[in-house]
CSV table of C-alpha atoms in Angstrom, one decimal:
chain,number,residue,atom,x,y,z
A,1,MET,CA,114.3,109.9,53.3
A,2,PRO,CA,113.9,106.3,54.3
A,3,ASP,CA,110.5,105.0,55.4
A,4,THR,CA,110.2,104.5,59.1
A,5,LEU,CA,110.6,100.8,60.0
A,6,ILE,CA,107.6,99.2,61.5
A,7,PRO,CA,108.4,97.5,64.8
A,8,VAL,CA,107.9,93.8,64.9
A,9,ILE,CA,106.1,94.3,68.2
A,10,THR,CA,103.4,97.0,67.7
A,11,PRO,CA,103.5,99.2,70.7
A,12,ARG,CA,100.1,99.5,72.7
A,13,ASN,CA,98.0,102.7,72.1
A,14,ALA,CA,97.5,103.3,75.8
A,15,THR,CA,99.8,105.6,77.7
A,16,ILE,CA,101.3,104.1,80.7
A,17,GLU,CA,102.8,106.3,83.5
A,18,PRO,CA,106.2,104.9,84.3
A,19,SER,CA,105.9,105.8,88.0
A,20,ALA,CA,102.8,103.5,88.3
A,21,GLY,CA,105.0,100.4,87.8
A,22,ALA,CA,107.3,98.8,90.2
A,23,PRO,CA,110.9,99.4,89.3
A,24,PHE,CA,113.1,96.4,88.2
A,25,GLU,CA,116.3,95.7,86.3
A,26,ALA,CA,114.7,94.8,82.9
A,27,ILE,CA,117.8,93.9,81.0
A,28,ARG,CA,119.2,91.8,83.8
A,29,VAL,CA,115.9,90.0,84.3
A,30,ALA,CA,115.6,89.5,80.6
A,31,ARG,CA,119.0,87.9,80.3
A,32,ASP,CA,118.5,85.9,83.3
A,33,VAL,CA,115.3,84.4,81.9
A,34,LEU,CA,117.0,83.9,78.5
A,35,HIS,CA,120.0,81.9,80.0
A,36,THR,CA,118.0,79.9,82.6
A,37,SER,CA,114.9,78.8,80.8
A,38,ARG,CA,114.6,75.1,79.9
A,39,THR,CA,111.4,75.4,77.9
A,40,ALA,CA,110.0,77.7,75.4
A,41,GLY,CA,106.7,78.3,73.7
A,42,LEU,CA,107.4,78.4,70.0
A,43,ALA,CA,104.7,80.1,67.6
A,44,THR,CA,105.0,79.6,64.0
A,45,LEU,CA,102.7,80.6,61.1
A,46,ASP,CA,100.5,78.0,59.3
A,47,PRO,CA,101.2,78.5,55.7
A,48,LEU,CA,97.7,78.0,54.5
A,49,SER,CA,95.5,79.3,57.2
A,50,GLY,CA,97.7,82.0,58.4
A,51,TYR,CA,96.8,81.1,62.1
A,52,PRO,CA,99.6,80.7,64.5
A,53,TYR,CA,100.7,77.2,65.6
A,54,THR,CA,102.3,77.0,68.9
A,55,THR,CA,104.2,74.1,70.5
A,56,ALA,CA,106.7,73.6,73.4
A,57,THR,CA,110.4,73.0,72.8
A,58,ASN,CA,113.7,72.8,74.7
A,59,ILE,CA,115.8,76.1,74.4
A,60,ALA,CA,119.6,76.5,74.2
A,61,VAL,CA,121.6,79.5,74.1
A,62,GLU,CA,124.9,80.2,72.1
A,63,PRO,CA,127.7,82.0,74.0
A,64,ASP,CA,126.8,85.3,72.4
A,65,GLY,CA,123.2,85.0,73.8
A,66,THR,CA,121.4,83.7,70.6
A,67,PRO,CA,118.8,81.2,71.4
A,68,PHE,CA,118.4,78.0,69.3
A,69,PHE,CA,116.3,75.0,69.3
A,70,PHE,CA,115.7,71.6,67.8
A,71,ALA,CA,113.0,70.5,65.3
A,72,ALA,CA,112.4,67.2,63.4
A,73,ARG,CA,112.2,68.0,59.7
A,74,LEU,CA,108.7,66.3,59.5
A,75,ALA,CA,107.4,68.5,62.4
A,76,LEU,CA,104.7,71.0,61.6
A,77,HIS,CA,106.6,73.9,63.1
A,78,ALA,CA,109.7,73.0,60.7
A,79,ARG,CA,107.3,73.1,57.8
A,80,ASN,CA,106.0,76.4,58.9
A,81,ILE,CA,109.4,78.0,59.5
A,82,GLU,CA,110.5,76.7,55.9
A,83,ALA,CA,107.4,78.6,54.4
A,84,ASP,CA,107.7,81.7,56.7
A,85,PRO,CA,110.7,82.1,59.0
A,86,ARG,CA,108.8,84.6,61.2
A,87,ILE,CA,108.5,83.1,64.8
A,88,SER,CA,108.0,84.0,68.4
A,89,LEU,CA,109.5,82.3,71.5
A,90,VAL,CA,108.1,82.8,75.0
A,91,LEU,CA,110.5,81.8,77.8
A,92,ALA,CA,109.5,81.6,81.4
A,93,PRO,CA,110.1,79.5,84.7
A,94,PHE,CA,107.3,77.0,83.7
A,95,ASN,CA,106.1,74.6,86.4
A,96,LYS,CA,107.3,77.0,89.2
A,97,GLY,CA,104.0,78.7,90.5
A,98,ASP,CA,101.7,81.3,89.2
A,99,ALA,CA,103.1,82.3,85.8
A,100,LEU,CA,101.6,85.7,85.9
A,101,THR,CA,103.8,86.7,89.1
A,102,LEU,CA,107.0,85.3,87.4
A,103,PRO,CA,109.3,86.9,84.8
A,104,ARG,CA,108.5,85.9,81.3
A,105,LEU,CA,110.3,87.0,78.0
A,106,THR,CA,108.9,87.2,74.5
A,107,LEU,CA,111.3,87.2,71.6
A,108,VAL,CA,110.3,87.9,67.9
A,109,GLY,CA,112.3,87.5,64.9
A,110,LYS,CA,113.2,85.1,62.0
A,111,ALA,CA,114.4,81.6,62.4
A,112,GLU,CA,117.7,80.5,60.5
A,113,LEU,CA,118.7,77.0,60.0
A,114,ILE,CA,122.1,76.5,61.6
A,115,GLY,CA,124.7,75.7,58.9
A,116,GLU,CA,126.3,72.2,58.5
A,117,GLU,CA,129.7,73.6,59.8
A,118,ASP,CA,128.2,75.0,63.0
A,119,VAL,CA,126.0,71.9,63.7
A,120,PRO,CA,128.5,69.7,65.6
A,121,GLN,CA,129.2,72.5,68.1
A,122,ALA,CA,125.6,73.5,68.4
A,123,LYS,CA,124.6,69.8,69.1
A,124,ALA,CA,127.3,69.5,71.8
A,125,ARG,CA,126.0,72.7,73.5
A,126,TYR,CA,122.3,71.3,73.2
A,127,ILE,CA,123.5,68.0,74.8
A,128,ALA,CA,125.4,69.7,77.6
A,129,ARG,CA,122.0,71.1,78.6
A,130,TYR,CA,119.8,68.1,77.8
A,131,PRO,CA,121.8,65.0,77.9
A,132,LYS,CA,118.9,62.7,76.7
A,133,ALA,CA,118.8,64.8,73.5
A,134,LYS,CA,121.6,62.4,72.2
A,135,LEU,CA,118.7,60.1,71.3
A,136,TYR,CA,116.9,62.4,69.0
A,137,LEU,CA,119.7,64.5,67.7
A,138,SER,CA,121.0,61.5,66.1
A,139,LEU,CA,118.0,61.1,63.8
A,140,PRO,CA,118.4,61.8,60.1
A,141,ASP,CA,115.8,64.5,60.0
A,142,THR,CA,117.3,66.5,62.8
A,143,GLU,CA,117.3,70.4,62.2
A,144,LEU,CA,118.7,73.1,64.4
A,145,TYR,CA,117.4,76.6,64.2
A,146,ARG,CA,118.7,79.8,65.8
A,147,LEU,CA,116.5,82.8,66.3
A,148,ASN,CA,117.8,86.3,65.0
A,149,ILE,CA,115.9,88.4,67.4
A,150,GLU,CA,114.2,91.6,66.1
A,151,GLY,CA,111.8,92.4,69.0
A,152,VAL,CA,112.0,91.9,72.7
A,153,GLN,CA,109.3,92.2,75.5
A,154,ILE,CA,110.0,91.4,79.1
A,155,ASN,CA,107.3,91.2,81.8
A,156,GLY,CA,109.0,90.8,85.2
A,157,GLY,CA,105.6,90.2,87.1
A,158,PRO,CA,102.9,92.4,88.2
A,159,ALA,CA,103.6,96.1,87.3
A,160,ARG,CA,106.9,95.2,86.1
A,161,ASN,CA,106.8,95.5,82.3
A,162,ALA,CA,109.4,96.9,79.7
A,163,SER,CA,109.2,97.1,76.0
A,164,ASN,CA,112.1,99.5,75.7
A,165,ILE,CA,115.0,96.9,75.7
A,166,THR,CA,116.4,95.8,72.5
A,167,PRO,CA,117.9,92.6,71.0
A,168,ALA,CA,121.4,94.2,71.4
A,169,ASP,CA,120.7,94.3,75.2
A,170,LEU,CA,120.5,90.4,75.3
A,171,ARG,CA,123.7,89.9,73.4
A,172,THR,CA,127.2,89.2,74.8
A,173,ASP,CA,130.1,90.5,73.0
A,174,LEU,CA,132.6,87.7,72.5
A,175,SER,CA,135.3,89.5,70.6
A,176,GLY,CA,138.7,89.0,72.1
A,177,ALA,CA,137.6,86.2,74.5
A,178,GLU,CA,137.7,83.2,72.3
A,179,GLY,CA,139.7,81.2,74.7
A,180,LEU,CA,137.2,81.2,77.4
A,181,GLU,CA,135.0,78.4,76.1
A,182,ALA,CA,138.0,75.9,76.3
A,183,GLU,CA,137.9,76.4,80.0
A,184,VAL,CA,134.5,74.5,80.3
A,185,ILE,CA,136.3,71.1,80.2
A,186,ARG,CA,139.0,72.1,82.9
A,187,LEU,CA,136.5,73.6,85.3
A,188,ASN,CA,134.2,70.5,85.0
A,189,GLY,CA,137.2,68.4,85.8
A,190,ILE,CA,137.6,70.1,89.3
A,191,LYS,CA,135.6,68.1,91.9
A,192,GLY,CA,132.9,70.0,93.4
A,193,GLU,CA,133.6,73.3,91.3
A,194,ALA,CA,130.4,73.4,89.2
A,195,SER,CA,128.2,72.7,92.4
A,196,ARG,CA,130.0,75.5,94.2
A,197,LEU,CA,129.4,77.8,91.3
A,198,ALA,CA,125.7,76.8,91.2
A,199,VAL,CA,125.3,77.6,94.9
A,200,LEU,CA,126.9,81.1,94.2
A,201,ALA,CA,124.2,81.4,91.5
A,202,GLY,CA,121.4,80.8,94.0
A,203,ARG,CA,120.8,77.1,93.4
A,204,LYS,CA,121.0,74.2,95.8
A,205,ALA,CA,124.3,72.0,95.8
A,206,GLY,CA,124.2,68.9,93.6
A,207,ALA,CA,125.2,67.2,90.5
A,208,TRP,CA,125.8,70.3,88.3
A,209,LYS,CA,127.8,70.8,85.1
A,210,ILE,CA,129.2,73.9,83.4
A,211,THR,CA,127.8,74.0,80.0
A,212,SER,CA,129.5,77.3,78.7
A,213,VAL,CA,131.6,80.4,79.6
A,214,ASP,CA,131.5,83.7,78.2
A,215,PRO,CA,132.7,87.2,79.1
A,216,ASP,CA,129.6,87.9,81.2
A,217,GLY,CA,129.2,84.8,83.1
A,218,ILE,CA,128.8,81.0,83.4
A,219,ASN,CA,125.9,78.7,82.5
A,220,LEU,CA,125.4,75.6,84.5
A,221,ALA,CA,123.0,72.7,84.2
A,222,SER,CA,121.7,69.9,86.4
A,223,ALA,CA,119.3,67.0,85.6
A,224,GLY,CA,116.4,69.3,86.1
A,225,ASP,CA,117.5,73.0,86.4
A,226,LEU,CA,119.7,75.6,84.8
A,227,ALA,CA,121.7,78.4,86.6
A,228,ARG,CA,123.7,81.5,85.4
A,229,LEU,CA,126.5,83.0,87.5
A,230,TRP,CA,127.0,86.5,86.4
A,231,PHE,CA,130.4,88.2,86.7
A,232,ASP,CA,130.9,91.7,88.4
A,233,GLU,CA,132.9,92.7,85.5
A,234,ARG,CA,133.6,91.4,82.0
A,235,VAL,CA,136.1,88.5,81.7
A,236,MET,CA,138.3,88.5,78.6
A,237,SER,CA,141.0,86.0,79.5
A,238,VAL,CA,141.8,82.8,81.4
A,239,ASN,CA,143.6,84.9,84.1
A,240,GLN,CA,140.7,87.1,84.6
A,241,LEU,CA,138.4,84.1,84.8
A,242,GLY,CA,140.5,82.6,87.6
A,243,LYS,CA,140.4,86.0,89.5
A,244,ALA,CA,136.6,86.3,89.0
A,245,LEU,CA,136.1,82.8,90.3
A,246,ASN,CA,138.2,83.4,93.3
A,247,GLN,CA,136.5,86.6,94.1
A,248,SER,CA,133.1,84.9,93.8
A,249,SER,CA,134.2,82.4,96.7
A,250,LYS,CA,134.9,85.3,99.2
């Protein structure tokens, strides 16, 4: 009989009565935070002392929901990851009020260097979110890492805490919908379309840009904010995408 796997986030010993907490859609809140956070706290392990070393970094998301980030090869956190790939990311709407009253998402897992064949596409996705990144992504010591998530904790604010969601809950199944990402260029070419979609996602109209399309929704970026427009139903084709966007406008 195989040994029981030890969770990467050890559960608390205290028993918490579920009815004592305020109800909230933990998975939807977690996915919202994942897709709309610009900044993440990145914790790595110092190879000599064993102490955690934490820094702040931009966060980007692949179409399937996998987070990835930039690191200079000479950075301390890059050195730490090379020695021990176990890391943690915390995502939250930083600089938007009292952090303890807002949703925040903790992800734990192993960092993996993005392979050379995937780097050009990853850079393009990163720059779509952070246009000024062209300056440092062109440096010779640029590294891009993705996080293979093994543990998740979402805190939705006071009395809104959930540890029973899984890494799979954050992922988007892309099978059969490979043609959707090509729609980004076409949609960005329609004057005012990105701004319209951002408003539907709860943001103010402005200079928005669509950064990615996947079966579950559309990601958008402006100079200082990110937005996510969720579809009511999964979209698998260009025709279904058109219908979803038309329904969103009603």
